[in-house]
Amino acid sequence: MDLSELERDNTGRCRLNSPVPSVCRKEPCVLGVDEAGRGPVLGPMVYAICYCPLSRLADLEALKVADSKTLSESERHRLFAKMEEDGDFVGWALDVLSPNLISTSMLGRVKYNLNSLSHDTATGLMQYALDQGVKVAQVFVDTVGPPETYQERLQQRFPGVEVTVKAKADALYPVVSAASICAKVARDQAVKNWKFVEKLQDLDTDYGSGYPNDPKTKAWLREHVDPVFGFPQFVRFSWRTAQSILEKEAEDVTWEDSQTGDQEGLRRIKSYFSEGPRPRLPHRYFQERGLESATIL
């Protein structure tokens, strides 16, 4: 899987996809949706779709695809390579959501929780398949949250498609299993080849599973927390595990409340459109974290 686009910029969102098989633009297709990396405190979350004609579903099942969590890494790579070989009838697409995107979404002024982010990403991939001309007739989705509510929302969004949302759909429907394999292969590769934008000395890449309850992951977090700047962007700093370590290991910061009401020295709105040199923007680090220069010490 070519993740060169993600490696060039792993701070936001990256979409990858296979060519659309011509048969998928001619015949009714079944499409599966699943994700990998929803729970870890480290690395991206990947959402994937996989689709094929209903007439070729038995051929997809013959590949012996299964829930990616039940397969070894080598088995997942073998099955993904097989799906690539069968590109004349199997297609896929995925969205890689960076830890930075996840954390800034969840901790922004307007909260955007992980469930909403997941729902919107899955919806976006389904719409992408339709926009590419795939004749989607049936969709199977591994649920996030209550399946009945999620299914109703998707059915309203895609009234011409038969939508089924189930818990453990990756173990029930082969097309969802195939999507889970695509997502897991992409996440594993992204984590393994992660390009740290921070210049870290003595970087240890043995961070365990990345899940919050993994002692090796917790040790890695404690070792790589900066007392001023916090964690590298590989870390989802919105996770409670990361926040707890920040509270213990990093320096305290007190934010003064912004003044309200009339303030002296406020500029008129027209002044922002006057001619003259534009103010210099702060460094990306401060923009991404919403940091501003202190005016009162």
GROMACS .gro file of C-alpha atoms in nm:
model
  297
    1MET     CA    1   0.000   0.000   0.000
    2ASP     CA    2   0.144   0.335  -0.104
    3LEU     CA    3   0.124   0.576   0.191
    4SER     CA    4   0.369   0.831   0.050
    5GLU     CA    5   0.105   1.105   0.059
    6LEU     CA    6   0.050   1.045   0.431
    7GLU     CA    7   0.425   1.039   0.493
    8ARG     CA    8   0.458   1.382   0.330
    9ASP     CA    9   0.196   1.529   0.564
   10ASN     CA   10   0.062   1.326   0.856
   11THR     CA   11  -0.098   1.615   1.045
   12GLY     CA   12  -0.448   1.602   0.895
   13ARG     CA   13  -0.653   1.365   0.681
   14CYS     CA   14  -0.540   1.151   0.389
   15ARG     CA   15  -0.756   0.956   0.142
   16LEU     CA   16  -0.625   0.659  -0.056
   17ASN     CA   17  -0.812   0.441  -0.302
   18SER     CA   18  -0.782   0.168  -0.560
   19PRO     CA   19  -0.894   0.211  -0.920
   20VAL     CA   20  -1.268   0.148  -0.957
   21PRO     CA   21  -1.325  -0.183  -1.139
   22SER     CA   22  -1.528  -0.121  -1.453
   23VAL     CA   23  -1.773  -0.396  -1.358
   24CYS     CA   24  -1.859  -0.202  -1.040
   25ARG     CA   25  -1.991   0.082  -1.254
   26LYS     CA   26  -2.216  -0.159  -1.444
   27GLU     CA   27  -2.354  -0.405  -1.190
   28PRO     CA   28  -2.520  -0.360  -0.847
   29CYS     CA   29  -2.255  -0.377  -0.575
   30VAL     CA   30  -2.227  -0.457  -0.208
   31LEU     CA   31  -2.009  -0.232   0.009
   32GLY     CA   32  -1.863  -0.284   0.357
   33VAL     CA   33  -1.741  -0.022   0.608
   34ASP     CA   34  -1.504  -0.074   0.900
   35GLU     CA   35  -1.225   0.097   1.090
   36ALA     CA   36  -0.894   0.023   1.259
   37GLY     CA   37  -0.731   0.211   1.545
   38ARG     CA   38  -1.031   0.366   1.716
   39GLY     CA   39  -0.911   0.293   2.070
   40PRO     CA   40  -0.531   0.348   2.076
   41VAL     CA   41  -0.374   0.657   2.229
   42LEU     CA   42  -0.102   0.646   1.961
   43GLY     CA   43  -0.125   0.677   1.585
   44PRO     CA   44  -0.403   0.739   1.335
   45MET     CA   45  -0.751   0.597   1.301
   46VAL     CA   46  -0.826   0.450   0.957
   47TYR     CA   47  -1.171   0.407   0.803
   48ALA     CA   48  -1.207   0.186   0.496
   49ILE     CA   49  -1.466   0.069   0.248
   50CYS     CA   50  -1.444  -0.236   0.025
   51TYR     CA   51  -1.690  -0.319  -0.251
   52CYS     CA   52  -1.758  -0.571  -0.526
   53PRO     CA   53  -2.051  -0.670  -0.752
   54LEU     CA   54  -2.319  -0.878  -0.583
   55SER     CA   55  -2.262  -1.134  -0.858
   56ARG     CA   56  -1.900  -1.174  -0.743
   57LEU     CA   57  -1.956  -1.183  -0.368
   58ALA     CA   58  -1.891  -1.558  -0.362
   59ASP     CA   59  -1.549  -1.491  -0.519
   60LEU     CA   60  -1.469  -1.244  -0.240
   61GLU     CA   61  -1.579  -1.499   0.021
   62ALA     CA   62  -1.353  -1.756  -0.146
   63LEU     CA   63  -1.053  -1.544  -0.046
   64LYS     CA   64  -1.128  -1.648   0.315
   65VAL     CA   65  -1.135  -1.290   0.441
   66ALA     CA   66  -1.207  -1.258   0.813
   67ASP     CA   67  -1.217  -1.000   1.091
   68SER     CA   68  -0.871  -0.841   1.080
   69LYS     CA   69  -0.837  -0.871   1.458
   70THR     CA   70  -0.837  -1.252   1.424
   71LEU     CA   71  -0.559  -1.251   1.162
   72SER     CA   72  -0.185  -1.219   1.197
   73GLU     CA   73  -0.007  -0.928   1.031
   74SER     CA   74   0.132  -1.155   0.760
   75GLU     CA   75  -0.215  -1.301   0.693
   76ARG     CA   76  -0.363  -0.952   0.659
   77HIS     CA   77  -0.094  -0.849   0.412
   78ARG     CA   78  -0.141  -1.169   0.212
   79LEU     CA   79  -0.517  -1.117   0.188
   80PHE     CA   80  -0.480  -0.750   0.096
   81ALA     CA   81  -0.235  -0.845  -0.179
   82LYS     CA   82  -0.486  -1.100  -0.303
   83MET     CA   83  -0.760  -0.835  -0.315
   84GLU     CA   84  -0.524  -0.615  -0.514
   85GLU     CA   85  -0.469  -0.900  -0.759
   86ASP     CA   86  -0.847  -0.929  -0.794
   87GLY     CA   87  -0.877  -0.561  -0.878
   88ASP     CA   88  -1.090  -0.646  -1.178
   89PHE     CA   89  -1.388  -0.685  -0.941
   90VAL     CA   90  -1.276  -0.566  -0.592
   91GLY     CA   91  -1.229  -0.199  -0.506
   92TRP     CA   92  -1.144  -0.014  -0.186
   93ALA     CA   93  -1.093   0.336  -0.044
   94LEU     CA   94  -0.984   0.461   0.295
   95ASP     CA   95  -0.941   0.775   0.506
   96VAL     CA   96  -0.645   0.806   0.742
   97LEU     CA   97  -0.727   1.042   1.030
   98SER     CA   98  -0.417   1.168   1.207
   99PRO     CA   99  -0.387   1.177   1.588
  100ASN     CA  100  -0.354   1.555   1.557
  101LEU     CA  101  -0.684   1.580   1.369
  102ILE     CA  102  -0.861   1.356   1.620
  103SER     CA  103  -0.735   1.549   1.923
  104THR     CA  104  -0.796   1.898   1.788
  105SER     CA  105  -1.148   1.792   1.683
  106MET     CA  106  -1.232   1.655   2.026
  107LEU     CA  107  -1.077   1.945   2.222
  108GLY     CA  108  -1.184   2.235   2.003
  109ARG     CA  109  -1.412   2.514   2.118
  110VAL     CA  110  -1.693   2.336   1.935
  111LYS     CA  111  -1.667   1.974   2.049
  112TYR     CA  112  -1.656   1.711   1.776
  113ASN     CA  113  -1.657   1.375   1.950
  114LEU     CA  114  -1.510   1.053   1.818
  115ASN     CA  115  -1.847   0.899   1.733
  116SER     CA  116  -1.947   1.198   1.519
  117LEU     CA  117  -1.606   1.198   1.352
  118SER     CA  118  -1.643   0.826   1.281
  119HIS     CA  119  -1.997   0.860   1.143
  120ASP     CA  120  -1.902   1.149   0.917
  121THR     CA  121  -1.593   0.970   0.787
  122ALA     CA  122  -1.790   0.655   0.703
  123THR     CA  123  -2.059   0.863   0.533
  124GLY     CA  124  -1.796   1.048   0.334
  125LEU     CA  125  -1.643   0.725   0.205
  126MET     CA  126  -1.982   0.588   0.103
  127GLN     CA  127  -2.055   0.911  -0.084
  128TYR     CA  128  -1.711   0.892  -0.245
  129ALA     CA  129  -1.789   0.546  -0.387
  130LEU     CA  130  -2.116   0.676  -0.531
  131ASP     CA  131  -1.943   0.983  -0.675
  132GLN     CA  132  -1.694   0.752  -0.848
  133GLY     CA  133  -1.981   0.578  -1.023
  134VAL     CA  134  -1.995   0.261  -0.813
  135LYS     CA  135  -2.349   0.118  -0.833
  136VAL     CA  136  -2.389   0.067  -0.459
  137ALA     CA  137  -2.702  -0.136  -0.382
  138GLN     CA  138  -2.626  -0.276  -0.035
  139VAL     CA  139  -2.410  -0.146   0.248
  140PHE     CA  140  -2.299  -0.328   0.564
  141VAL     CA  141  -2.144  -0.124   0.844
  142ASP     CA  142  -1.970  -0.218   1.168
  143THR     CA  143  -2.153  -0.002   1.420
  144VAL     CA  144  -2.025   0.288   1.626
  145GLY     CA  145  -2.275   0.357   1.902
  146PRO     CA  146  -2.633   0.222   1.892
  147PRO     CA  147  -2.675   0.037   1.560
  148GLU     CA  148  -3.044   0.125   1.520
  149THR     CA  149  -2.980   0.501   1.538
  150TYR     CA  150  -2.677   0.479   1.312
  151GLN     CA  151  -2.863   0.268   1.054
  152GLU     CA  152  -3.158   0.508   1.049
  153ARG     CA  153  -2.925   0.803   0.993
  154LEU     CA  154  -2.743   0.632   0.706
  155GLN     CA  155  -3.068   0.512   0.550
  156GLN     CA  156  -3.199   0.868   0.548
  157ARG     CA  157  -2.874   0.990   0.396
  158PHE     CA  158  -2.872   0.719   0.126
  159PRO     CA  159  -3.240   0.638   0.057
  160GLY     CA  160  -3.163   0.445  -0.260
  161VAL     CA  161  -2.930   0.202  -0.083
  162GLU     CA  162  -3.019  -0.088   0.148
  163VAL     CA  163  -2.822  -0.021   0.467
  164THR     CA  164  -2.750  -0.271   0.747
  165VAL     CA  165  -2.561  -0.167   1.061
  166LYS     CA  166  -2.458  -0.438   1.305
  167ALA     CA  167  -2.225  -0.489   1.597
  168LYS     CA  168  -1.934  -0.718   1.502
  169ALA     CA  169  -2.024  -0.678   1.134
  170ASP     CA  170  -1.659  -0.748   1.049
  171ALA     CA  171  -1.715  -1.105   1.170
  172LEU     CA  172  -2.057  -1.143   1.004
  173TYR     CA  173  -2.018  -1.007   0.651
  174PRO     CA  174  -1.718  -1.087   0.428
  175VAL     CA  175  -1.729  -0.747   0.257
  176VAL     CA  176  -1.691  -0.579   0.598
  177SER     CA  177  -1.410  -0.821   0.684
  178ALA     CA  178  -1.237  -0.712   0.364
  179ALA     CA  179  -1.277  -0.346   0.464
  180SER     CA  180  -1.135  -0.420   0.809
  181ILE     CA  181  -0.829  -0.580   0.649
  182CYS     CA  182  -0.771  -0.273   0.430
  183ALA     CA  183  -0.800  -0.044   0.733
  184LYS     CA  184  -0.573  -0.252   0.953
  185VAL     CA  185  -0.302  -0.293   0.688
  186ALA     CA  186  -0.300   0.084   0.634
  187ARG     CA  187  -0.284   0.165   1.005
  188ASP     CA  188  -0.008  -0.088   1.075
  189GLN     CA  189   0.199   0.055   0.792
  190ALA     CA  190   0.132   0.414   0.897
  191VAL     CA  191   0.237   0.344   1.257
  192LYS     CA  192   0.546   0.149   1.154
  193ASN     CA  193   0.669   0.421   0.916
  194TRP     CA  194   0.548   0.726   1.108
  195LYS     CA  195   0.744   1.043   1.029
  196PHE     CA  196   0.781   1.251   1.343
  197VAL     CA  197   0.761   1.623   1.264
  198GLU     CA  198   0.933   1.691   1.595
  199LYS     CA  199   1.310   1.660   1.616
  200LEU     CA  200   1.323   1.404   1.896
  201GLN     CA  201   1.651   1.280   2.038
  202ASP     CA  202   1.693   0.915   2.132
  203LEU     CA  203   1.352   0.828   1.988
  204ASP     CA  204   1.234   0.483   2.095
  205THR     CA  205   0.988   0.338   1.842
  206ASP     CA  206   0.904   0.036   2.057
  207TYR     CA  207   0.577   0.178   2.192
  208GLY     CA  208   0.386  -0.147   2.234
  209SER     CA  209   0.032  -0.189   2.106
  210GLY     CA  210  -0.055   0.180   2.139
  211TYR     CA  211  -0.356   0.103   2.358
  212PRO     CA  212  -0.396   0.302   2.682
  213ASN     CA  213  -0.383  -0.005   2.909
  214ASP     CA  214  -0.054  -0.134   2.763
  215PRO     CA  215   0.229  -0.081   3.020
  216LYS     CA  216   0.483  -0.042   2.739
  217THR     CA  217   0.272   0.229   2.577
  218LYS     CA  218   0.232   0.411   2.907
  219ALA     CA  219   0.608   0.394   2.965
  220TRP     CA  220   0.671   0.537   2.617
  221LEU     CA  221   0.432   0.825   2.686
  222ARG     CA  222   0.605   0.911   3.014
  223GLU     CA  223   0.945   0.896   2.844
  224HIS     CA  224   0.846   1.123   2.554
  225VAL     CA  225   0.645   1.395   2.728
  226ASP     CA  226   0.805   1.739   2.715
  227PRO     CA  227   0.742   1.947   3.030
  228VAL     CA  228   0.654   2.254   2.818
  229PHE     CA  229   0.539   2.134   2.475
  230GLY     CA  230   0.372   1.808   2.578
  231PHE     CA  231   0.361   1.512   2.340
  232PRO     CA  232   0.465   1.467   1.978
  233GLN     CA  233   0.176   1.471   1.730
  234PHE     CA  234   0.187   1.092   1.714
  235VAL     CA  235  -0.004   1.100   2.044
  236ARG     CA  236  -0.379   1.160   2.079
  237PHE     CA  237  -0.350   1.415   2.357
  238SER     CA  238  -0.729   1.415   2.399
  239TRP     CA  239  -0.712   1.063   2.550
  240ARG     CA  240  -0.743   1.048   2.928
  241THR     CA  241  -0.421   0.844   2.958
  242ALA     CA  242  -0.223   1.120   2.786
  243GLN     CA  243  -0.393   1.394   2.988
  244SER     CA  244  -0.314   1.218   3.316
  245ILE     CA  245   0.055   1.195   3.227
  246LEU     CA  246   0.059   1.563   3.126
  247GLU     CA  247  -0.093   1.659   3.460
  248LYS     CA  248   0.178   1.469   3.647
  249GLU     CA  249   0.487   1.525   3.430
  250ALA     CA  250   0.438   1.861   3.256
  251GLU     CA  251   0.443   2.216   3.389
  252ASP     CA  252   0.118   2.377   3.496
  253VAL     CA  253  -0.022   2.652   3.275
  254THR     CA  254  -0.272   2.908   3.401
  255TRP     CA  255  -0.485   3.076   3.133
  256GLU     CA  256  -0.619   3.421   3.215
  257ASP     CA  257  -0.984   3.467   3.124
  258SER     CA  258  -1.033   3.701   2.831
  259GLN     CA  259  -1.170   4.043   2.923
  260THR     CA  260  -1.529   4.110   2.832
  261GLY     CA  261  -1.712   4.429   2.752
  262ASP     CA  262  -1.556   4.746   2.616
  263GLN     CA  263  -1.178   4.738   2.608
  264GLU     CA  264  -0.947   5.029   2.548
  265GLY     CA  265  -0.743   5.012   2.235
  266LEU     CA  266  -0.981   4.792   2.039
  267ARG     CA  267  -0.933   4.852   1.667
  268ARG     CA  268  -1.218   4.941   1.434
  269ILE     CA  269  -1.317   4.668   1.187
  270LYS     CA  270  -1.211   4.892   0.895
  271SER     CA  271  -0.856   4.901   1.026
  272TYR     CA  272  -0.812   4.534   0.933
  273PHE     CA  273  -0.867   4.621   0.568
  274SER     CA  274  -0.633   4.920   0.549
  275GLU     CA  275  -0.322   4.918   0.337
  276GLY     CA  276   0.009   4.837   0.493
  277PRO     CA  277   0.217   4.536   0.596
  278ARG     CA  278   0.014   4.240   0.714
  279PRO     CA  279   0.090   4.108   1.066
  280ARG     CA  280   0.322   3.811   1.077
  281LEU     CA  281   0.146   3.486   1.157
  282PRO     CA  282   0.272   3.286   1.456
  283HIS     CA  283   0.455   2.958   1.406
  284ARG     CA  284   0.243   2.655   1.312
  285TYR     CA  285   0.303   2.497   1.655
  286PHE     CA  286   0.119   2.784   1.829
  287GLN     CA  287  -0.160   2.805   1.568
  288GLU     CA  288  -0.243   2.433   1.592
  289ARG     CA  289  -0.270   2.449   1.969
  290GLY     CA  290  -0.455   2.780   1.992
  291LEU     CA  291  -0.171   2.948   2.184
  292GLU     CA  292  -0.141   3.326   2.194
  293SER     CA  293   0.124   3.566   2.320
  294ALA     CA  294   0.084   3.658   2.685
  295THR     CA  295  -0.003   4.021   2.755
  296ILE     CA  296  -0.015   3.995   3.134
  297LEU     CA  297   0.242   3.813   3.348
   0.00000   0.00000   0.00000
